[in-house]
Short mmCIF file of C-alpha atoms in Angstrom, two decimals:
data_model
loop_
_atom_site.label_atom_id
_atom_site.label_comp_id
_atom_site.label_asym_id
_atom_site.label_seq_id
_atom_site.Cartn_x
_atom_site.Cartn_y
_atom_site.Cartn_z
CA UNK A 1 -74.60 -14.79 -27.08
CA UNK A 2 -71.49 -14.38 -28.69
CA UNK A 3 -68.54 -13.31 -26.67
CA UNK A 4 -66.15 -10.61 -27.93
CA UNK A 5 -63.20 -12.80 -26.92
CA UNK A 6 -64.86 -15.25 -29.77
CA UNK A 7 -65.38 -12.34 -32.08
CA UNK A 8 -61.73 -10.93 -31.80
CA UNK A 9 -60.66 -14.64 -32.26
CA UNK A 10 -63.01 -14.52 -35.80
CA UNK A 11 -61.12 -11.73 -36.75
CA UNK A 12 -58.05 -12.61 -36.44
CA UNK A 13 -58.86 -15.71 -38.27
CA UNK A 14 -60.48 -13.36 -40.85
CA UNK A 15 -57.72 -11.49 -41.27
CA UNK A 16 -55.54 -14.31 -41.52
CA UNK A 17 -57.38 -16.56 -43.94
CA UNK A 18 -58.10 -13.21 -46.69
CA UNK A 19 -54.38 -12.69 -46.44
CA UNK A 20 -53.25 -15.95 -47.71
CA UNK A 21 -56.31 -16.03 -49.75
CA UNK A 22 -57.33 -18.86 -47.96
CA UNK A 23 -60.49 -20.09 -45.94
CA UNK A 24 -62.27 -19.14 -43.01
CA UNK A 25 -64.21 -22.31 -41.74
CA UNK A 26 -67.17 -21.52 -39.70
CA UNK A 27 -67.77 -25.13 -37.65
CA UNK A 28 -70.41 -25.17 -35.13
CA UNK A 29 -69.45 -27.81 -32.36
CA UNK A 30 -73.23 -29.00 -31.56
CA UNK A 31 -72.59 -32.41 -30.15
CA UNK A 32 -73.31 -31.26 -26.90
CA UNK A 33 -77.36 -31.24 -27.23
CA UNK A 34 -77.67 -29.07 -24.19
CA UNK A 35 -75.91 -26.49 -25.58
CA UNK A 36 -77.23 -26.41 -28.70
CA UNK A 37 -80.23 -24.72 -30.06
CA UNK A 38 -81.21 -23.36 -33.90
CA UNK A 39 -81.93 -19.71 -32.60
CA UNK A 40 -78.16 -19.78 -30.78
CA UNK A 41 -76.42 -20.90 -34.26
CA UNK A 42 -78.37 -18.01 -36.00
CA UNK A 43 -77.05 -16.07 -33.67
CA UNK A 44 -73.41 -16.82 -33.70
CA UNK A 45 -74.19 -16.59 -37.45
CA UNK A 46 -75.96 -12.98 -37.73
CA UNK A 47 -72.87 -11.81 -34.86
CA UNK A 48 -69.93 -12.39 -37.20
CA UNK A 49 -71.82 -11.07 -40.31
CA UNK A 50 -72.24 -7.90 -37.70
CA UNK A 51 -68.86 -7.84 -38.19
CA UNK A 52 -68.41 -8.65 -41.80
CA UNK A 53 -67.39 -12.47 -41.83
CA UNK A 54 -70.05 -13.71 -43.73
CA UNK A 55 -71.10 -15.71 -46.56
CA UNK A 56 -71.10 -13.03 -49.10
CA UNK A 57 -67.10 -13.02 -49.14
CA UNK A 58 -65.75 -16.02 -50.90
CA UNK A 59 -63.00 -16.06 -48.50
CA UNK A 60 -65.80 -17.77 -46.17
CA UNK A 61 -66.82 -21.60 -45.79
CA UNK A 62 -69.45 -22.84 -43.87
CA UNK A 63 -71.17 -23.08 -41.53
CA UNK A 64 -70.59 -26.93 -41.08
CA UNK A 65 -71.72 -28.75 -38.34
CA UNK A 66 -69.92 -31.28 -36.00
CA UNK A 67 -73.03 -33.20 -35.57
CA UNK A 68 -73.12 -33.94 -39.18
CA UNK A 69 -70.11 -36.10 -39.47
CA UNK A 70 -70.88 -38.54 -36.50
CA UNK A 71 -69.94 -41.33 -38.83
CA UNK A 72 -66.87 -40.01 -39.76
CA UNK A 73 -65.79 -39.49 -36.65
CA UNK A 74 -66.62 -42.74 -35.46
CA UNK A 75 -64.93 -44.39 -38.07
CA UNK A 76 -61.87 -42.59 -37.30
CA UNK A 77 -61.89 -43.37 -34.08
CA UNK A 78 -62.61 -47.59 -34.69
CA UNK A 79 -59.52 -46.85 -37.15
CA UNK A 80 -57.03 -45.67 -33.85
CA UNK A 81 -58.11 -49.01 -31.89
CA UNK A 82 -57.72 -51.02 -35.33
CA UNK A 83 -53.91 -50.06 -35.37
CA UNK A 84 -53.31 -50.12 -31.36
CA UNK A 85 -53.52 -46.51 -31.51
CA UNK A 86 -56.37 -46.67 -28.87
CA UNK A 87 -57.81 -49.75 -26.31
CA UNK A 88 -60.73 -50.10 -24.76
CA UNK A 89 -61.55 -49.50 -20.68
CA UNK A 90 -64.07 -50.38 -18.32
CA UNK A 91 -62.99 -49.30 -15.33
CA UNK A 92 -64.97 -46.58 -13.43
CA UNK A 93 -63.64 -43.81 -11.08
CA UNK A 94 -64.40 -45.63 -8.05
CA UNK A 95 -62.07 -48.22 -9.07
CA UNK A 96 -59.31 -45.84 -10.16
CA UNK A 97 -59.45 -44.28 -6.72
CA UNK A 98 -59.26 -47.53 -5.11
CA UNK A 99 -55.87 -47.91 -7.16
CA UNK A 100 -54.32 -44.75 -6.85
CA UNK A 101 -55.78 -43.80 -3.55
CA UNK A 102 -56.26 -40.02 -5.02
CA UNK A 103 -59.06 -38.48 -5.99
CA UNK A 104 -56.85 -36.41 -8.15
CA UNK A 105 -54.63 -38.30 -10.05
CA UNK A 106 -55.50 -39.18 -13.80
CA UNK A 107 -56.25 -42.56 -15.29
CA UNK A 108 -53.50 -45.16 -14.67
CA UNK A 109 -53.62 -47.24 -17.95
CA UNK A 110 -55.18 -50.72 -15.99
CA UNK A 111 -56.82 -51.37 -19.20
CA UNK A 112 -53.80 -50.51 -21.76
CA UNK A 113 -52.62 -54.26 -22.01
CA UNK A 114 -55.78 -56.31 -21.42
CA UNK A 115 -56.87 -56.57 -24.86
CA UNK A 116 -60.67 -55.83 -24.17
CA UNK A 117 -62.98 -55.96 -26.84
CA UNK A 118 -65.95 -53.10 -27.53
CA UNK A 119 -68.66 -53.80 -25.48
CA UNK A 120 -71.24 -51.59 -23.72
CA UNK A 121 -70.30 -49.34 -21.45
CA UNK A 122 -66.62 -49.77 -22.47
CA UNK A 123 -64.99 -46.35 -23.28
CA UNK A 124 -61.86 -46.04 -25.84
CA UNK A 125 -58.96 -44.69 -24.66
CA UNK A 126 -56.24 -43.14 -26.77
CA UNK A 127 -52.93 -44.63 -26.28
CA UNK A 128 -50.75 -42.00 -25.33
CA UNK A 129 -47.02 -42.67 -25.96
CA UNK A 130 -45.07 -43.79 -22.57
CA UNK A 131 -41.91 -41.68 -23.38
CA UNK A 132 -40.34 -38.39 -24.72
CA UNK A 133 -42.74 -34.86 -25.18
CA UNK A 134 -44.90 -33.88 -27.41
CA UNK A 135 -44.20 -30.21 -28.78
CA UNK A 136 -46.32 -27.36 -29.92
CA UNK A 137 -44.91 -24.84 -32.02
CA UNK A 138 -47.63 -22.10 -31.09
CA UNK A 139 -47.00 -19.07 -33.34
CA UNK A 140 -47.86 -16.39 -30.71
CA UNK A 141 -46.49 -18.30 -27.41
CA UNK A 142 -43.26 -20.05 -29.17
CA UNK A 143 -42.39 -23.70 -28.55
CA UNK A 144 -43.96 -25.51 -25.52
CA UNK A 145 -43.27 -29.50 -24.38
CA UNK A 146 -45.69 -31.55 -22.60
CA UNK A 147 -44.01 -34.70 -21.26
CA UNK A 148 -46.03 -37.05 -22.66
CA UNK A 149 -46.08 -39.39 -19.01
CA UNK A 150 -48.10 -36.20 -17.93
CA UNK A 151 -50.81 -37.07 -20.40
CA UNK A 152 -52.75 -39.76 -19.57
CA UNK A 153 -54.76 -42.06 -21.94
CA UNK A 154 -57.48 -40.07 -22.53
CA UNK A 155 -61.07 -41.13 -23.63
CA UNK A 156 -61.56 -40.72 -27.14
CA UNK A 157 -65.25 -42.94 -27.56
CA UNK A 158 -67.71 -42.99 -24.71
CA UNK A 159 -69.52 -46.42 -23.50
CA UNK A 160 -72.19 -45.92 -26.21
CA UNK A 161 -70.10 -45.51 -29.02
CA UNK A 162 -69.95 -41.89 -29.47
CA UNK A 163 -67.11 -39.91 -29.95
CA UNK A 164 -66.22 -37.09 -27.44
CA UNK A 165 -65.77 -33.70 -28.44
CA UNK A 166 -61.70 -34.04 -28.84
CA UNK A 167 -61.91 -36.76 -31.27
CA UNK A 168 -64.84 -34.97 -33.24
CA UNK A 169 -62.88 -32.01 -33.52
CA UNK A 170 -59.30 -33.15 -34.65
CA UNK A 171 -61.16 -35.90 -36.93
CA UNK A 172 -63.40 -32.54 -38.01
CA UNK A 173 -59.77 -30.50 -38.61
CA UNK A 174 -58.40 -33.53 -40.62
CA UNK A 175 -61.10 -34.04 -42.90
CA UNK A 176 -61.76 -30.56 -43.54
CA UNK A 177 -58.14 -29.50 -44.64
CA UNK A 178 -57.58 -26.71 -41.46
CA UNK A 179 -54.31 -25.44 -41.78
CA UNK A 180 -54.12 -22.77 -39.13
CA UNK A 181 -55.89 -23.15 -35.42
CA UNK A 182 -56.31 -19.62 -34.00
CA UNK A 183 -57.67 -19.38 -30.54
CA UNK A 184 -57.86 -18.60 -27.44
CA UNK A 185 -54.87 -19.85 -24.37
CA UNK A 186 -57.41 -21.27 -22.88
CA UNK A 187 -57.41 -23.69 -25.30
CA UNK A 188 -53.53 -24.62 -24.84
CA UNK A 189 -53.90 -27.55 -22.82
CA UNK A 190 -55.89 -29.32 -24.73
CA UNK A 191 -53.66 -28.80 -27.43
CA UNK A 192 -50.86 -31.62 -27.10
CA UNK A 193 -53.96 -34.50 -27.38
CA UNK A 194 -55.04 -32.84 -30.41
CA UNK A 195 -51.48 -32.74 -31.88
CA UNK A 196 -51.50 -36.58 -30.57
CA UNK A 197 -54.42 -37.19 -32.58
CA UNK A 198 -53.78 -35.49 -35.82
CA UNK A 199 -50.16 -37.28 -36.18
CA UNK A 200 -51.89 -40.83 -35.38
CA UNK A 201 -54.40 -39.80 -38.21
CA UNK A 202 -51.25 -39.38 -40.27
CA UNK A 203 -51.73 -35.84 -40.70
CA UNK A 204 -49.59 -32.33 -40.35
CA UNK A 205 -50.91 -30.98 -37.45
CA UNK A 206 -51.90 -27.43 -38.24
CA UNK A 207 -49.75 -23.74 -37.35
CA UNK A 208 -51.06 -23.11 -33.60
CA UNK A 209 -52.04 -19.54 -32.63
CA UNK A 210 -53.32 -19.33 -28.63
CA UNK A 211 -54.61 -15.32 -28.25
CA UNK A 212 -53.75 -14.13 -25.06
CA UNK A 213 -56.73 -14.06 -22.29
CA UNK A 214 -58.85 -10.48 -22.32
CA UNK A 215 -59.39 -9.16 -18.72
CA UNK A 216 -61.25 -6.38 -17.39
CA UNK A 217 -60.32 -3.29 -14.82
CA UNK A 218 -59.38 -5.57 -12.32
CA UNK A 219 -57.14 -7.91 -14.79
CA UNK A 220 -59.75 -10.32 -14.47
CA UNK A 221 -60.43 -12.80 -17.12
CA UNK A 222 -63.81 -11.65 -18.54
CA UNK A 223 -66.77 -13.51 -17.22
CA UNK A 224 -69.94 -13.69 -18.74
CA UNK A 225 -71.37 -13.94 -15.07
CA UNK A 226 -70.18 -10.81 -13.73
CA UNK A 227 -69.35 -8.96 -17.24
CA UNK A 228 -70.63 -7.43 -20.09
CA UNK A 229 -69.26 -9.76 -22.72
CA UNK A 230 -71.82 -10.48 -25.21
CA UNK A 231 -71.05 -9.01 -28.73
CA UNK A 232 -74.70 -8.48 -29.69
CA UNK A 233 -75.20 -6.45 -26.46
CA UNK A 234 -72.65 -3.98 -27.44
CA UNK A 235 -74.30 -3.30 -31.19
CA UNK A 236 -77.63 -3.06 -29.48
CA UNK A 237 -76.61 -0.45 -26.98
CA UNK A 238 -75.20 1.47 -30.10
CA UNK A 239 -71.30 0.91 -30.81
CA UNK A 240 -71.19 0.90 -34.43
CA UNK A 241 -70.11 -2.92 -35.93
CA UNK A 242 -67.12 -0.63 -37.87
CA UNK A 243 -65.94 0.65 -34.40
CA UNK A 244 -66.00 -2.93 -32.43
CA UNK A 245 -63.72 -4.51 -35.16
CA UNK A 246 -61.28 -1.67 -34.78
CA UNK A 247 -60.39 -2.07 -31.41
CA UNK A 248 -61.30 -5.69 -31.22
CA UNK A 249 -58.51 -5.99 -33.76
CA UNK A 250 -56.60 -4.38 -31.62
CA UNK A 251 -56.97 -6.23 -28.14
CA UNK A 252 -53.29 -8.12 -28.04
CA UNK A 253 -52.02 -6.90 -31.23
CA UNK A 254 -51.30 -3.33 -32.78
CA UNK A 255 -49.70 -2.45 -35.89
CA UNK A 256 -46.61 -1.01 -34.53
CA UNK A 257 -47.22 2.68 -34.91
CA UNK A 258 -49.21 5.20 -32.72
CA UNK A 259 -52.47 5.00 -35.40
CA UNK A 260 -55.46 3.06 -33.81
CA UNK A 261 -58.58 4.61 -35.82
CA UNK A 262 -58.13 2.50 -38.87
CA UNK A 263 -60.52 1.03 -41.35
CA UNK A 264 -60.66 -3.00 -41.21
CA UNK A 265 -58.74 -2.90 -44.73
CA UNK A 266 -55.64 -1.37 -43.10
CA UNK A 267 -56.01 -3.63 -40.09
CA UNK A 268 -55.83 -6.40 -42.04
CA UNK A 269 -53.26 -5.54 -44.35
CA UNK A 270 -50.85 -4.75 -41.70
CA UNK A 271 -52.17 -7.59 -39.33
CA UNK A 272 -49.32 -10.20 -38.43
CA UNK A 273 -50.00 -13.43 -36.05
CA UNK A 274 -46.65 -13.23 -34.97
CA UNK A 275 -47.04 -9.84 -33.50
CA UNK A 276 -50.12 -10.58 -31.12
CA UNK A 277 -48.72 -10.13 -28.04
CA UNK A 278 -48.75 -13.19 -25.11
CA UNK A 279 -49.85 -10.55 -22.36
CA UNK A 280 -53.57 -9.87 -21.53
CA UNK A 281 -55.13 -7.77 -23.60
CA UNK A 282 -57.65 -5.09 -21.44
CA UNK A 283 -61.24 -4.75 -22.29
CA UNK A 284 -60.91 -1.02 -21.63
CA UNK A 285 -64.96 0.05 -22.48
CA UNK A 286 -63.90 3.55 -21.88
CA UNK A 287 -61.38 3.14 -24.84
CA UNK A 288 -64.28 1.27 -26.74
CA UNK A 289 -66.54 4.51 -26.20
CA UNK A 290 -63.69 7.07 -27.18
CA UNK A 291 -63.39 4.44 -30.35
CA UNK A 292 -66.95 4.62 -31.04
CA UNK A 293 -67.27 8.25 -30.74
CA UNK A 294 -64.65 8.84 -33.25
CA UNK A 295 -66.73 6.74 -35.72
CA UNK A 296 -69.70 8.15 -35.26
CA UNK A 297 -68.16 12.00 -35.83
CA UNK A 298 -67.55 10.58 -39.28
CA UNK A 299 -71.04 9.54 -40.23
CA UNK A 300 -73.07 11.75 -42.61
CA UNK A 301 -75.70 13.74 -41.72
CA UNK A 302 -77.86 11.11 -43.23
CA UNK A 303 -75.97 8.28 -41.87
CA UNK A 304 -75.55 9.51 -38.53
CA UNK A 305 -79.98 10.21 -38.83
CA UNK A 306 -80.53 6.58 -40.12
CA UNK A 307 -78.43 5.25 -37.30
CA UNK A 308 -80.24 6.82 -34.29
CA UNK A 309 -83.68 5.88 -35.57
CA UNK A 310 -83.74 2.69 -33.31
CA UNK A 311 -83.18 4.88 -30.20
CA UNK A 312 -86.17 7.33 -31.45
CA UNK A 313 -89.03 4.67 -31.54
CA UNK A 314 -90.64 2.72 -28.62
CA UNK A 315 -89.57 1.03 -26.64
CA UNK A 316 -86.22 3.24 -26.16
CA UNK A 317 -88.00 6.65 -26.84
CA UNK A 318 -90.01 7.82 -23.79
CA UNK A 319 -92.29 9.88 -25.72
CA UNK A 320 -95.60 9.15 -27.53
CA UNK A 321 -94.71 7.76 -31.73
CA UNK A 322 -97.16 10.02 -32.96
CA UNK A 323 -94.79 13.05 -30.91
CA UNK A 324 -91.86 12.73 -32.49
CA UNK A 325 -90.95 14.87 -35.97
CA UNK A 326 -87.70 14.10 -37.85
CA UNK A 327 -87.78 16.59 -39.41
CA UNK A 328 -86.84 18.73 -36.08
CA UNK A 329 -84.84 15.95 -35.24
CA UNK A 330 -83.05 16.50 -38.07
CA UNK A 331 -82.51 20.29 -37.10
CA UNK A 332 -80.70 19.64 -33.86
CA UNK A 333 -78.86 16.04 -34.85
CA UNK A 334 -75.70 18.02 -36.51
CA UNK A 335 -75.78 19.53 -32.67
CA UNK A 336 -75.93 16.01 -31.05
CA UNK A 337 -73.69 13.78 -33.05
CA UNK A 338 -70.41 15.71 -31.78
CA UNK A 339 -71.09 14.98 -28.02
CA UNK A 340 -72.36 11.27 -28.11
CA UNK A 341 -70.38 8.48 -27.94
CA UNK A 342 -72.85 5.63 -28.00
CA UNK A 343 -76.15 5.86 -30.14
CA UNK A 344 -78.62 5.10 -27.23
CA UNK A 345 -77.33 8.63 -25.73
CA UNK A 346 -79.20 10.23 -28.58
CA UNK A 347 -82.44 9.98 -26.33
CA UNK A 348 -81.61 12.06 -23.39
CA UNK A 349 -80.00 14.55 -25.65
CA UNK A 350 -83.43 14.77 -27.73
CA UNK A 351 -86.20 13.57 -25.62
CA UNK A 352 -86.96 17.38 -24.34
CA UNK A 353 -88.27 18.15 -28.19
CA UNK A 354 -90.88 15.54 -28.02
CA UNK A 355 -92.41 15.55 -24.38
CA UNK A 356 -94.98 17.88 -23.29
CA UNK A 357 -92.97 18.78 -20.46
CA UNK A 358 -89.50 18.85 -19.71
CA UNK A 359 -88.02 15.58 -18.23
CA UNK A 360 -87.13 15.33 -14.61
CA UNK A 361 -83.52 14.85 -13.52
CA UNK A 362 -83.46 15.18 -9.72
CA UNK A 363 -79.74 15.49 -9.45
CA UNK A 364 -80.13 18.34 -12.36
CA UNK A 365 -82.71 20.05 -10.65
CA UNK A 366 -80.90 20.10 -7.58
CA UNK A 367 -77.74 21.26 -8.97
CA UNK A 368 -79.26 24.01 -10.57
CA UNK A 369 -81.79 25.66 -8.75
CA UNK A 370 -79.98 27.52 -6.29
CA UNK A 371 -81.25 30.29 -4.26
CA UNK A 372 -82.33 32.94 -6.79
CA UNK A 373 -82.90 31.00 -9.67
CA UNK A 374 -86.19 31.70 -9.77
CA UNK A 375 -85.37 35.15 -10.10
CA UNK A 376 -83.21 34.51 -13.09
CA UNK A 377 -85.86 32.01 -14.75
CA UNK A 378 -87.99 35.51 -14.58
CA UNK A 379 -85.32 37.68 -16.07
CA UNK A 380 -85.28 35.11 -18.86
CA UNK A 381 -89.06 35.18 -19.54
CA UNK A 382 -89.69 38.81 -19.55
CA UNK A 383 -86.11 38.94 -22.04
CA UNK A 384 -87.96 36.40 -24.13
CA UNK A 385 -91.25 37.38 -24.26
CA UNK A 386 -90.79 39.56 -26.58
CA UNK A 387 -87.24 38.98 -28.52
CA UNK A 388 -86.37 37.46 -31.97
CA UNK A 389 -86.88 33.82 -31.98
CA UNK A 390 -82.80 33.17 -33.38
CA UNK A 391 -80.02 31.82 -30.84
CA UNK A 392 -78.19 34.86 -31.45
CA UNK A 393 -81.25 37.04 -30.35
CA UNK A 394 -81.64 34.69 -27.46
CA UNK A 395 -78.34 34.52 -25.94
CA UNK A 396 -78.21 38.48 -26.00
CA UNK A 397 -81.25 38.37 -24.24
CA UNK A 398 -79.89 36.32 -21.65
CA UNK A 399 -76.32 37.92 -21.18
CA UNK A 400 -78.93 41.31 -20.71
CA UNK A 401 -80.93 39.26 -17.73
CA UNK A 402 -77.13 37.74 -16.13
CA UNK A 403 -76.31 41.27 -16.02
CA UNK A 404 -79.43 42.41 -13.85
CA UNK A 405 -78.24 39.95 -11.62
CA UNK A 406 -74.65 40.06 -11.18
CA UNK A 407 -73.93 36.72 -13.00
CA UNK A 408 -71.78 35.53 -15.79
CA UNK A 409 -73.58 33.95 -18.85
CA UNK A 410 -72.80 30.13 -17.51
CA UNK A 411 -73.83 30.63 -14.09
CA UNK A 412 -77.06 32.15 -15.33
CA UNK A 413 -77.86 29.71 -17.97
CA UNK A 414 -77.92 26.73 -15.81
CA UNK A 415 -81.33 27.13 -14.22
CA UNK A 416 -82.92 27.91 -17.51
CA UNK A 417 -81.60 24.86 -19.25
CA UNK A 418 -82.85 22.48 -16.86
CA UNK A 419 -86.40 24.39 -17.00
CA UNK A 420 -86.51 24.12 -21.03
CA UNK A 421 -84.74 20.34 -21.43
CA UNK A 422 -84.85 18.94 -17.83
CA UNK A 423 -80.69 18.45 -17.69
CA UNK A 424 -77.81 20.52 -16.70
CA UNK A 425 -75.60 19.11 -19.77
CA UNK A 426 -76.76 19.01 -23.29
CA UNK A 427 -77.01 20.73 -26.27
CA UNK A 428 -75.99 24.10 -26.68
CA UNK A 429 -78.84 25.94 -25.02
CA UNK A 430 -79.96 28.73 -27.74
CA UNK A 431 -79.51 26.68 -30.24
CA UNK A 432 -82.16 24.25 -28.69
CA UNK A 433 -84.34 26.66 -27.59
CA UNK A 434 -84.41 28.13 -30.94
CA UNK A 435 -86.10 24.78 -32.26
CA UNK A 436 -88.32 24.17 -29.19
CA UNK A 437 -90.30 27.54 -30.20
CA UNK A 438 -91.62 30.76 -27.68
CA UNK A 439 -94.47 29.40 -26.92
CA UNK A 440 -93.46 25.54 -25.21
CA UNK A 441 -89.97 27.41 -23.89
CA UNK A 442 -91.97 30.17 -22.19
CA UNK A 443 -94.61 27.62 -21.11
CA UNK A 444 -91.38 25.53 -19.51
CA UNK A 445 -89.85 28.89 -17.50
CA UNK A 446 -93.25 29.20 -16.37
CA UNK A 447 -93.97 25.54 -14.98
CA UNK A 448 -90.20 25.64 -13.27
CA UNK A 449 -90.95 28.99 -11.93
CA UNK A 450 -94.06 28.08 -10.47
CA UNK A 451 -92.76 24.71 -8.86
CA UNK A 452 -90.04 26.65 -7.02
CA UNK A 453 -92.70 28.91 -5.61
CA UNK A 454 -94.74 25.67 -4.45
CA UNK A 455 -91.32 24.33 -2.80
CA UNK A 456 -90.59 27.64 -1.11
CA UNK A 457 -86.75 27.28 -3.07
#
């Protein structure tokens, strides 16, 4: 699944790359066969065109794939040991324990000045140089040294031949003209052996951008193990791809004023790399939600219809297909779309229109029916029985019953709303008993009358 640290990365990248009017490489790293399937690259694939980096904007290239340019890689890599750039090694880490009497200390160069030739089972190692630091002039975190005797010679070719993933990926860079590296800190560390790499290939290393870590409530990094992280999840639970890329472009980095509801367009206009911020950026959903609601508040009426349909069909609906009516749908969705915030909610807000009965919400029922509520439910029958079927009509009615018993409106609409739609918060109640019709609504007070007789409440 694609991570929304990965997707706010994309962005950023997006942004970046239409800016300069530049590229946006899409490179999937598949040399690692167990983490590589077809259905996972389709996925990263239909993700970011969720969130409009796709192939239909010439500002995108791609998707290449690592595994493609094993040759090239390899070649690059016989290239570093042709010029002394790299050496071969055949020690194991039994023997470099044995040397350094650590099991924590790094490689120790044995093999830097014995001239071995390639052989099976012989890894290369790039030579990393013995003095000064290398730099990195990271964009977003500012100018960090790595004393190079801190980096040890690391292995660029395993025993087989085959390059590992930091050769493939700066000889990938090279070859494919990437000017700008934007990603996440947790990437920083590997960054000075890339930077290694790319000046003994004889290239400009590219601008570095490391996007500060995104945490959760408790300022921990998010974790796909304890975390909902997954991109795809949050479209299918219904936070519109328009919404996500607003406030994913606007985890570590803000455009300097107190306007976050702004179309990508803006977002990228204003968007500066220099401005992302090195602090943690907080996955606040709550913030996502209050996002997502604004966004859906601007939908159509038609727009707002077409996007609940998924949550109105099996397997999300509870109710029978052949049940549901848009057209009645359609009379109460101008009533819904101001109180949802996520598109699954549309459900429970509609699912009393297409059941037989009214769902069951324990907590609901409990809440509501209070001593003398069956009394009320009554008072609201007999008022009903017989008045005009209009919300105006049927809130008069009701105020009339209250009054018989001493209550204000609220107090004695409660139990009737959880006998007609099953919930103590939803619609507004007339309005939705207008549309449900006399003769289910009556048949409703009746069944919730009769099941507080059978429980003696």
């Amino acid at each position: 699944m694609f991570h929304v640290g990965g997707a706010r990365s994309a962005l950023f990248n997006w942004a970046l790359a239409r800016q300069q009017q530049g590229k946006f490489v899409l490179r999937i790293e598949d040399t690692d066969a167990e983490r590589n399937r077809p259905e996972w690259v389709d996925g990263i694939i239909s993700a970011l065109a969720a969130i409009g980096i796709s192939d239909k904007d010439p500002a995108f290239e791609g998707p290449y794939f690592q595994s493609h340019n094993t040759e090239g890689q390899c070649e690059a890599a016989l290239k570093l040991h042709a010029e002394g750039k790299a050496y071969y090694c055949d020690c194991n880490r039994e023997e470099l324990v044995q040397r350094t009497g650590s099991q924590h200390l790094g490689y120790d160069g044995f093999c830097r000045d014995r001239g071995l030739a390639y052989a099976e089972g012989r890894a290369l190692r790039f030579r990393t140089p013995d003095e000064g630091a290398t730099v990195v002039d990271d964009v977003v975190r500012g100018r960090t040294e790595f004393p190079n005797n801190a980096i040890e010679d690391f292995v660029i070719a395993r025993g087989d031949g085959s390059p590992v993933f930091i050769l493939a990926n700066a000889a990938d860079d090279v070859r494919e003209g990437i000017t700008h590296v934007i990603r996440g800190e947790e990437h920083l560390s590997n960054t000075p052996k890339q930077q290694l790499l790319w000046e003994a290939f004889g290239a400009q290393p590219p601008v570095w951008g490391h996007l500060p870590v995104i945490v959760n409530e408790k300022r921990q990094k998010l974790s796909k193990r304890r975390d909902k992280v997954a991109l795809e999840d949050y479209l299918a639970e219904g936070y519109l791809p328009e919404a996500m890329v607003n406030y994913l472009m606007l985890l570590g980095w803000g455009p300097g004023d107190d306007t976050e509801i702004r179309p990508y367009e803006e977002l990228e206009a204003l968007f500066r790399l220099e401005d992302v911020n090195k602090a943690a950026a907080f996955f606040d959903v709550k913030k996502l939600s209050a996002f997502n609601g604004e966004y859906i508040r601007k939908l159509s009426e038609e727009e707002f219809a077409a996007a609940c349909q998924r949550w109105l069909q099996a397997p999300y609906a509870p109710w029978p297909s052949e049940a549901f009516d848009d057209a009645v749908f359609r009379s109460v969705a101008l009533l819904a779309q101001p109180r949802i915030t996520v598109l699954s909610e549309i459900t429970k807000y509609v699912d009393w229109l297409f059941l037989d009965e009214a769902p069951y919400d324990e907590a609901s029922w409990a809440k509501a029916m209070k001593p003398g509520a069956e009394a009320m439910l009554a008072s609201a029958r007999n008022g009903w029985a017989q008045a005009e079927w209009t919300a105006d009509a049927l809130k008069a009615g009701l105020e009339t019953a209250a009054a018989e018993h001493g209550l204000k409106l609220g107090k004695a609409q409660a139990p009737v709303r959880v006998a007609v739609t099953g919930r103590t918060v939803g619609l507004p109640l007339f309005e939705s008993v207008e549309v449900l019709g006399r003769e289910r609504t009556l048949a409703r007070l009746d069944a919730a009358s009769a099941k507080l007789a059978a429980t003696g409440s």
